[in-house]
mmCIF file of C-alpha atoms in Angstrom:
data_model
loop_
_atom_site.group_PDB
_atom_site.id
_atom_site.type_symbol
_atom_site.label_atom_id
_atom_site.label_comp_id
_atom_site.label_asym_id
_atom_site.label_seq_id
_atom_site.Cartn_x
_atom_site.Cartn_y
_atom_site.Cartn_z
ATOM 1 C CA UNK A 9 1.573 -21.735 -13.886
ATOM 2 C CA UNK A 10 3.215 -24.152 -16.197
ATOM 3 C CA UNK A 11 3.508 -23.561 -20.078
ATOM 4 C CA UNK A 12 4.789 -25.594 -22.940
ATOM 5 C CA UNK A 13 4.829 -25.477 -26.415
ATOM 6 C CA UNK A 14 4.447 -27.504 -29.061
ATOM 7 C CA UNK A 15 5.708 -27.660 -32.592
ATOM 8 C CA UNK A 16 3.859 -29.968 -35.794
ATOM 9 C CA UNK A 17 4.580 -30.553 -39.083
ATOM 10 C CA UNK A 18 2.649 -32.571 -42.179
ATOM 11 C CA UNK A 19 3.156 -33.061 -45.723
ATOM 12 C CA UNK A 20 0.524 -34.912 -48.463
ATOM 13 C CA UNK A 21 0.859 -35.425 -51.751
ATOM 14 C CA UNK A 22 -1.573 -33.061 -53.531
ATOM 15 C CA UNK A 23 -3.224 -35.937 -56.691
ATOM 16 C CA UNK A 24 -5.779 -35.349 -59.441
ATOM 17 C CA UNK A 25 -9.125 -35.992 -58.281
ATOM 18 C CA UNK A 26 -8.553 -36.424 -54.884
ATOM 19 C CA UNK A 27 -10.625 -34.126 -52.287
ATOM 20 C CA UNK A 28 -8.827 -31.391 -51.036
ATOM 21 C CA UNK A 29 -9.504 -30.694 -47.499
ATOM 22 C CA UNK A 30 -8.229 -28.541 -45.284
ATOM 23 C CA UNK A 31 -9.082 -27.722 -41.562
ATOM 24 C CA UNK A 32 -11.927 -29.485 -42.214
ATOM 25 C CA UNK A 33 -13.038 -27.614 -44.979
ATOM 26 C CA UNK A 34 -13.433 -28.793 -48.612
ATOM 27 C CA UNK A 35 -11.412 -26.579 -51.383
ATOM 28 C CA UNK A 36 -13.097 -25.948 -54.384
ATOM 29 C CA UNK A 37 -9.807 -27.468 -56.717
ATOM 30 C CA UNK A 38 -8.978 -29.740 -59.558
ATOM 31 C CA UNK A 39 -6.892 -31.933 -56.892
ATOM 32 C CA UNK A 40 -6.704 -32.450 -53.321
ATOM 33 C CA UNK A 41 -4.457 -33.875 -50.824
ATOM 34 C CA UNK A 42 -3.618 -37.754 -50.482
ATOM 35 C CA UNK A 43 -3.594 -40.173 -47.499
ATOM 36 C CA UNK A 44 -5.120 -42.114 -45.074
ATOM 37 C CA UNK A 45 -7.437 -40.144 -43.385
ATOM 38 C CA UNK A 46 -8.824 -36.993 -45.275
ATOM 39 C CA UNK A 47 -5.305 -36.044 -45.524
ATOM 40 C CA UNK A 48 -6.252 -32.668 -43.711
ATOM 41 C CA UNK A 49 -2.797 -31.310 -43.557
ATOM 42 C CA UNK A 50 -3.718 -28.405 -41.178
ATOM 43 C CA UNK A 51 -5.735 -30.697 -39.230
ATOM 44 C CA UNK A 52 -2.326 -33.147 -38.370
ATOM 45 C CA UNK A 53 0.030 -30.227 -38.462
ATOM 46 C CA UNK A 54 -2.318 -29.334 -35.034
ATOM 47 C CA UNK A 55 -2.626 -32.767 -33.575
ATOM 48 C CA UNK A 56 1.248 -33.363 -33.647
ATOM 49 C CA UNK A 57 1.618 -29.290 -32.468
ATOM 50 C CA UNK A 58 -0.861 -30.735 -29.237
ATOM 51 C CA UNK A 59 0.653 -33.774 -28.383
ATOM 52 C CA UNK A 60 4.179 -32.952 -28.644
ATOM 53 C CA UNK A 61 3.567 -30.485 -26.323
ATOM 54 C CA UNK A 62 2.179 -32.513 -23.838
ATOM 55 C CA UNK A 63 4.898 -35.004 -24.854
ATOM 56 C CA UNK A 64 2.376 -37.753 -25.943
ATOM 57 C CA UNK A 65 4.550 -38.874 -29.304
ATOM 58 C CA UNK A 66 2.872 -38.207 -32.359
ATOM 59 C CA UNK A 67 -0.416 -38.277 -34.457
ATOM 60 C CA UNK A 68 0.937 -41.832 -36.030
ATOM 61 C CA UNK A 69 1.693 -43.411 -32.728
ATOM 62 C CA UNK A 70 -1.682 -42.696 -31.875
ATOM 63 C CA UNK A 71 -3.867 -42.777 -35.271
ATOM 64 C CA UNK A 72 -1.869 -45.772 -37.231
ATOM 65 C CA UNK A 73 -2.171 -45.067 -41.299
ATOM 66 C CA UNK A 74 -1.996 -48.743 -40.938
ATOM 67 C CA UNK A 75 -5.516 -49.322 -39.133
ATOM 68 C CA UNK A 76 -8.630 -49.210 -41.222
ATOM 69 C CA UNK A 77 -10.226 -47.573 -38.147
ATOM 70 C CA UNK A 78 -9.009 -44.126 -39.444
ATOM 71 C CA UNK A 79 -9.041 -45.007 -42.889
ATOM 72 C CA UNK A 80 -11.401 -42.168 -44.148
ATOM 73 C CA UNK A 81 -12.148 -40.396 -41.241
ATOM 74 C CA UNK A 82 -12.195 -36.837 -40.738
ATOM 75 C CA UNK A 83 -9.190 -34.857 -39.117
ATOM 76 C CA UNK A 84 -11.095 -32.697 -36.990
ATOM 77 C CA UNK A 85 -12.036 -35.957 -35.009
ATOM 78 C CA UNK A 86 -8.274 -36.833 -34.546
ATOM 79 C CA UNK A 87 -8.089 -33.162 -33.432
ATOM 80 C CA UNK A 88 -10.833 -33.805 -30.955
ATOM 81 C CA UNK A 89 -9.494 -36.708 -29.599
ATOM 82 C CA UNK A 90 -5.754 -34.948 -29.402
ATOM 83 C CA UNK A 91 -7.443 -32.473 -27.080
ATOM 84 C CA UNK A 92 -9.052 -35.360 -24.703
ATOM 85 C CA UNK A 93 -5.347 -36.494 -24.457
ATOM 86 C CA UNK A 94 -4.190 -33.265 -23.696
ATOM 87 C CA UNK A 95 -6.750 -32.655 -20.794
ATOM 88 C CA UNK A 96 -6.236 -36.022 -19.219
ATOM 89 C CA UNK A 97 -2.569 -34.679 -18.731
ATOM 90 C CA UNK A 98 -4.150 -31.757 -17.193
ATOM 91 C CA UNK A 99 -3.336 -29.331 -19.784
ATOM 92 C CA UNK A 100 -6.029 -27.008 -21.545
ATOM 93 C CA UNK A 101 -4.898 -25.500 -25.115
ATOM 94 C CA UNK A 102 -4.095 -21.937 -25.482
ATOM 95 C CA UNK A 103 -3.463 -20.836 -28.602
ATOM 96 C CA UNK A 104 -2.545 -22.203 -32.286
ATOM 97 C CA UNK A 105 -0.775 -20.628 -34.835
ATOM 98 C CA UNK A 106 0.100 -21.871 -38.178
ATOM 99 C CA UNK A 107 1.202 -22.150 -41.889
ATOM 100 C CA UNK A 108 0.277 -23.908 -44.811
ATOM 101 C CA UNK A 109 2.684 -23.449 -47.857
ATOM 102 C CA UNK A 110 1.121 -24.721 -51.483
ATOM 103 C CA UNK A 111 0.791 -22.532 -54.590
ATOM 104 C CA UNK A 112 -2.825 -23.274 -55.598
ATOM 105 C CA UNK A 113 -5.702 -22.801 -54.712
ATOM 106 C CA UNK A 114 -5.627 -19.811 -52.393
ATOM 107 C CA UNK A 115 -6.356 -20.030 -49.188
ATOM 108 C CA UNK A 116 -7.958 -16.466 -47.939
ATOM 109 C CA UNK A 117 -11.610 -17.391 -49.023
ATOM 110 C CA UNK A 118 -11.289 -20.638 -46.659
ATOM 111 C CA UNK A 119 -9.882 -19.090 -43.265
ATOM 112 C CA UNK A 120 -12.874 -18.183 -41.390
ATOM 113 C CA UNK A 121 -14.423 -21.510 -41.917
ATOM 114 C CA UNK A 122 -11.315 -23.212 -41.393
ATOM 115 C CA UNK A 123 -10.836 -21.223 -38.136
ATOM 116 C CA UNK A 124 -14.307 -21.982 -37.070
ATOM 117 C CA UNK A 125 -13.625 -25.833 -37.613
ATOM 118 C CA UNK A 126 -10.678 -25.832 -35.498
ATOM 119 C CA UNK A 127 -11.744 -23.866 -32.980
ATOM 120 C CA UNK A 128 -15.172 -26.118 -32.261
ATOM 121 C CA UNK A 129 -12.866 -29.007 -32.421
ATOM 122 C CA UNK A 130 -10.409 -27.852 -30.103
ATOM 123 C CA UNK A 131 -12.680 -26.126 -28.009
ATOM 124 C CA UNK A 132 -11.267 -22.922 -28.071
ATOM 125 C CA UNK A 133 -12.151 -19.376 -29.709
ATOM 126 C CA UNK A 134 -11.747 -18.706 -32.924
ATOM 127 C CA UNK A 135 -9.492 -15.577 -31.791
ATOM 128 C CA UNK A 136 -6.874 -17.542 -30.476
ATOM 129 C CA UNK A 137 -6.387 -19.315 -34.293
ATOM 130 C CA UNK A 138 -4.060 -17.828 -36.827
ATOM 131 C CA UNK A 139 -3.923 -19.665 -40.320
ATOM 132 C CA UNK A 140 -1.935 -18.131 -42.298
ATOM 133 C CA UNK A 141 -0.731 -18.937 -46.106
ATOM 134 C CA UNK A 142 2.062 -18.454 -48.510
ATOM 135 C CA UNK A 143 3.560 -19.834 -51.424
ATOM 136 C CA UNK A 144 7.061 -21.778 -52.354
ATOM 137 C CA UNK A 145 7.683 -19.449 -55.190
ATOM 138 C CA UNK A 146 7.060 -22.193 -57.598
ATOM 139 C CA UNK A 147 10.271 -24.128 -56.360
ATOM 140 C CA UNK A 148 10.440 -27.349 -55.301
ATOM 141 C CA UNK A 149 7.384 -30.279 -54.681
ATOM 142 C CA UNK A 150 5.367 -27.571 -53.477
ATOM 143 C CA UNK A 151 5.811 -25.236 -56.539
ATOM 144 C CA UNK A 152 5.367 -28.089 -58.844
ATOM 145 C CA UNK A 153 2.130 -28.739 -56.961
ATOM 146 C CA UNK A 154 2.645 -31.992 -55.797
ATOM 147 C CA UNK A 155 2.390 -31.821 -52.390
ATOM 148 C CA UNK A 156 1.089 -29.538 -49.843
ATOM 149 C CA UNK A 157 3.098 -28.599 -46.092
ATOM 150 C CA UNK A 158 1.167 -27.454 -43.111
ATOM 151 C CA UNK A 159 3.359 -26.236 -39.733
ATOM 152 C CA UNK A 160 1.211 -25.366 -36.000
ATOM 153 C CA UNK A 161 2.520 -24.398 -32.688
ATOM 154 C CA UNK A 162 0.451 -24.260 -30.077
ATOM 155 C CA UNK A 163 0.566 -23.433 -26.128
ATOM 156 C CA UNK A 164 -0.657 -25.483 -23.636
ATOM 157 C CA UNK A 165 -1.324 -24.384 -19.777
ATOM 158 C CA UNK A 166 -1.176 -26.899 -16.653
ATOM 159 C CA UNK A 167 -4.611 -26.389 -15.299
#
């Protein structure tokens, strides 16, 4: 059996009055993340996790912030359409684990919807998901709330 891993990283700025969602989930805060799509920083931090892993370049090669096609859309559909890449390669998804680093708001109360997103998109089980959370001690862009990080690996099998 072959095996690979994959590693993915994404940072938005977090801006008043912006929506803040996260694995396709919609946090109940003051300010959200900022981008193209809906800036779901958990959401990206998976699709690049995938497709590096199945060494397929990244989410922007694939989902341009410059075309209005994704302007808007929701992450969980870039997710889904990561996983169609990945199983045209022959590869089924394994597992994903991750981490999301941001001070406010806290993330515990979101998980199990955020795992059940995921998991529907990626068509997997929620039991091989692990979000976890932590904070950047108030140091830095992240302390300062103005932006939020997300990092995912995931393993991928040959089928």
């Amino acid at each position: 059996m072959k095996i690979k891993v994959g590693f993915g990283f994404d940072v938005h700025q977090i801006k008043e009055g912006h929506p803040f969602v996260m694995g396709g989930v919609q946090l109940d805060h003051h300010a959200g993340a900022f981008g193209h799509s809906d800036a779901d920083v958990l959401a990206h931090a998976i699709c690049d996790a995938i497709l590096g892993a199945a060494n397929l370049e990244d989410i922007g090669y694939h989902f341009p912030n410059t075309d209005p096609k994704w302007k808007g859309i929701s992450s969980l559909l870039l997710l889904e359409e990561c996983v169609k890449l990945l199983k045209e390669r022959g590869f089924r998804l394994g597992n994903i684990d991750s981490m999301l680093c941001l001070e406010a708001p806290k993330i515990k109360p979101y998980i199990s919807a955020m795992k059940e997103n995921i998991a529907k998109a990626a068509g997997i089980d929620m039991d091989d998901i692990s979000i976890k959370a932590t904070t950047n001690e108030t140091m830095g862009f992240i302390g300062r709330e103005e932006g939020v990080v997300a990092y995912a690996v995931c393993l991928i099998e040959k089928v």
